[in-house]
GROMACS .gro file of C-alpha atoms in nm:
model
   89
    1UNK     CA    1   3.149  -0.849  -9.459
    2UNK     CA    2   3.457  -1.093  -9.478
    3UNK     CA    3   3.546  -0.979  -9.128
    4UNK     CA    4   3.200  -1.070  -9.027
    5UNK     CA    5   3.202  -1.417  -9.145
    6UNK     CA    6   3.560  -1.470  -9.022
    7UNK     CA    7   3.442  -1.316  -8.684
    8UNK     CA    8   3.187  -1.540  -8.640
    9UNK     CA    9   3.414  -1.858  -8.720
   10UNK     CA   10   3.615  -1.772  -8.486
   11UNK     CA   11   3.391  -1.742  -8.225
   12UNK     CA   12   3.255  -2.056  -8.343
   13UNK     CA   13   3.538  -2.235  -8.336
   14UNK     CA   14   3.610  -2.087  -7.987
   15UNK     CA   15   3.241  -2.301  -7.890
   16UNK     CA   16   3.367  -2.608  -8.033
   17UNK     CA   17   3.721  -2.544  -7.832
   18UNK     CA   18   3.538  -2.508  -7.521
   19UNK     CA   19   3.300  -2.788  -7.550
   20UNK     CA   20   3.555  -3.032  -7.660
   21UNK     CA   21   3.808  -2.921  -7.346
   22UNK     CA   22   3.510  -3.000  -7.123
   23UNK     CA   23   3.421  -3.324  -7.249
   24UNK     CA   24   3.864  -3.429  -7.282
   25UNK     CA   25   3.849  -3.373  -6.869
   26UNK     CA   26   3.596  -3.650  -6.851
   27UNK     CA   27   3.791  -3.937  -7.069
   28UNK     CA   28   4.008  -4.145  -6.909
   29UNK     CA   29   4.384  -4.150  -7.096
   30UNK     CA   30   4.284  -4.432  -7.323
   31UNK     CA   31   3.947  -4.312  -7.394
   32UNK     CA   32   4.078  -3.965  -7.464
   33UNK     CA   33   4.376  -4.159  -7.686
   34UNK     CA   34   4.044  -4.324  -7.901
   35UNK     CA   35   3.919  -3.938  -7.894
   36UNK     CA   36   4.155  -3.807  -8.097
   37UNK     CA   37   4.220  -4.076  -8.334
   38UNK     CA   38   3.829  -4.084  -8.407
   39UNK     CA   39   3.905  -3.672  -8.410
   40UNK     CA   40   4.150  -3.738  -8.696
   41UNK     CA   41   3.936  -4.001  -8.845
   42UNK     CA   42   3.530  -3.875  -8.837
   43UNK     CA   43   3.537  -3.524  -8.707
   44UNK     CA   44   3.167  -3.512  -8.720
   45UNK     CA   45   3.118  -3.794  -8.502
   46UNK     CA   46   3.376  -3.705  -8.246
   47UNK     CA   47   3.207  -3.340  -8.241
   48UNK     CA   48   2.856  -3.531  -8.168
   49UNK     CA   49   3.025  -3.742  -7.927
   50UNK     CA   50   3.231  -3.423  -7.719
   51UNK     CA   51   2.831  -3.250  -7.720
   52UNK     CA   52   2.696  -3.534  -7.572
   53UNK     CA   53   2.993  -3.596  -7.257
   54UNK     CA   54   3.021  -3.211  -7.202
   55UNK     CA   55   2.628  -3.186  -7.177
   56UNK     CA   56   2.619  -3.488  -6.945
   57UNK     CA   57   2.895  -3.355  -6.746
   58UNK     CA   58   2.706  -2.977  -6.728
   59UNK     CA   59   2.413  -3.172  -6.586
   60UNK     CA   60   2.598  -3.341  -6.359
   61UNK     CA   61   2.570  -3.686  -6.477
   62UNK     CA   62   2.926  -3.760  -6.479
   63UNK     CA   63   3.099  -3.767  -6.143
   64UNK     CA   64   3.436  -3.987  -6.308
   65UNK     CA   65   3.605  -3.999  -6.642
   66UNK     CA   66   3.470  -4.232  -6.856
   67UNK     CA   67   3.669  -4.548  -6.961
   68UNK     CA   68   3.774  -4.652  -7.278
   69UNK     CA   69   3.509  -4.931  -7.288
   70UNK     CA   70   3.209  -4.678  -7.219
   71UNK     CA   71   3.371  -4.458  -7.492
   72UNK     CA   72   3.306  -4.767  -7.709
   73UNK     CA   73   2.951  -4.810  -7.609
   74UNK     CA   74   2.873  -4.469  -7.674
   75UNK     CA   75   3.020  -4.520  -8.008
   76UNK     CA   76   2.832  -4.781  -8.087
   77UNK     CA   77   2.518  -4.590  -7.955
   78UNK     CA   78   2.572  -4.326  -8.201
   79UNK     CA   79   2.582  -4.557  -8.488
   80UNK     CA   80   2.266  -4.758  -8.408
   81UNK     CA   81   2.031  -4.434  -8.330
   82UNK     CA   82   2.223  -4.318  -8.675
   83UNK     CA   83   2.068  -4.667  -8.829
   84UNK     CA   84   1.762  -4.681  -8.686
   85UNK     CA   85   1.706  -4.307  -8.774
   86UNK     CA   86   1.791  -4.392  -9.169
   87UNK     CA   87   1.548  -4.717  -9.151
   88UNK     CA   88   1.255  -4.457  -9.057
   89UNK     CA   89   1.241  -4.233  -9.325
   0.00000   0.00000   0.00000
């Protein structure tokens, strides 16, 4: 059984790993510089944010790396549909 479970964190973890190398191809240096220090900072919001780039990059929505700037707005984007979600319930 503890195989199991570690099995499946692994293979887990190897998701996350994947996702996230998708998404680091589409930051620019500095936005992929704010990456990792939000990485180190809020790992739950840079996991949210890596979802969102390497699904938008799947669908073909991203034909560049995005700056450091539109990093930021996406950011920022993440905290207001967070707010706005809270002032609903």
């Amino acid at each position: 059984k503890m195989q199991e479970e570690q099995l499946q964190e692994k293979q887990l973890q190897d998701q996350i790993d994947q996702i996230e190398n998708i998404a680091k191809q589409y930051l620019s240096k500095e936005a992929l510089s704010r990456y990792n220090n939000l990485k180190l900072a809020h790992k739950e919001k840079a996991m949210q944010i890596t979802i969102i780039i390497a699904q938008a990059a799947q669908a073909g929505q991203l034909k560049r790396k995005l700056t450091d700037e539109e990093l930021k707005n996406l950011l920022r984007e993440l905290d207001q549909n967070k707010k706005e979600f809270k002032i609903r319930k």
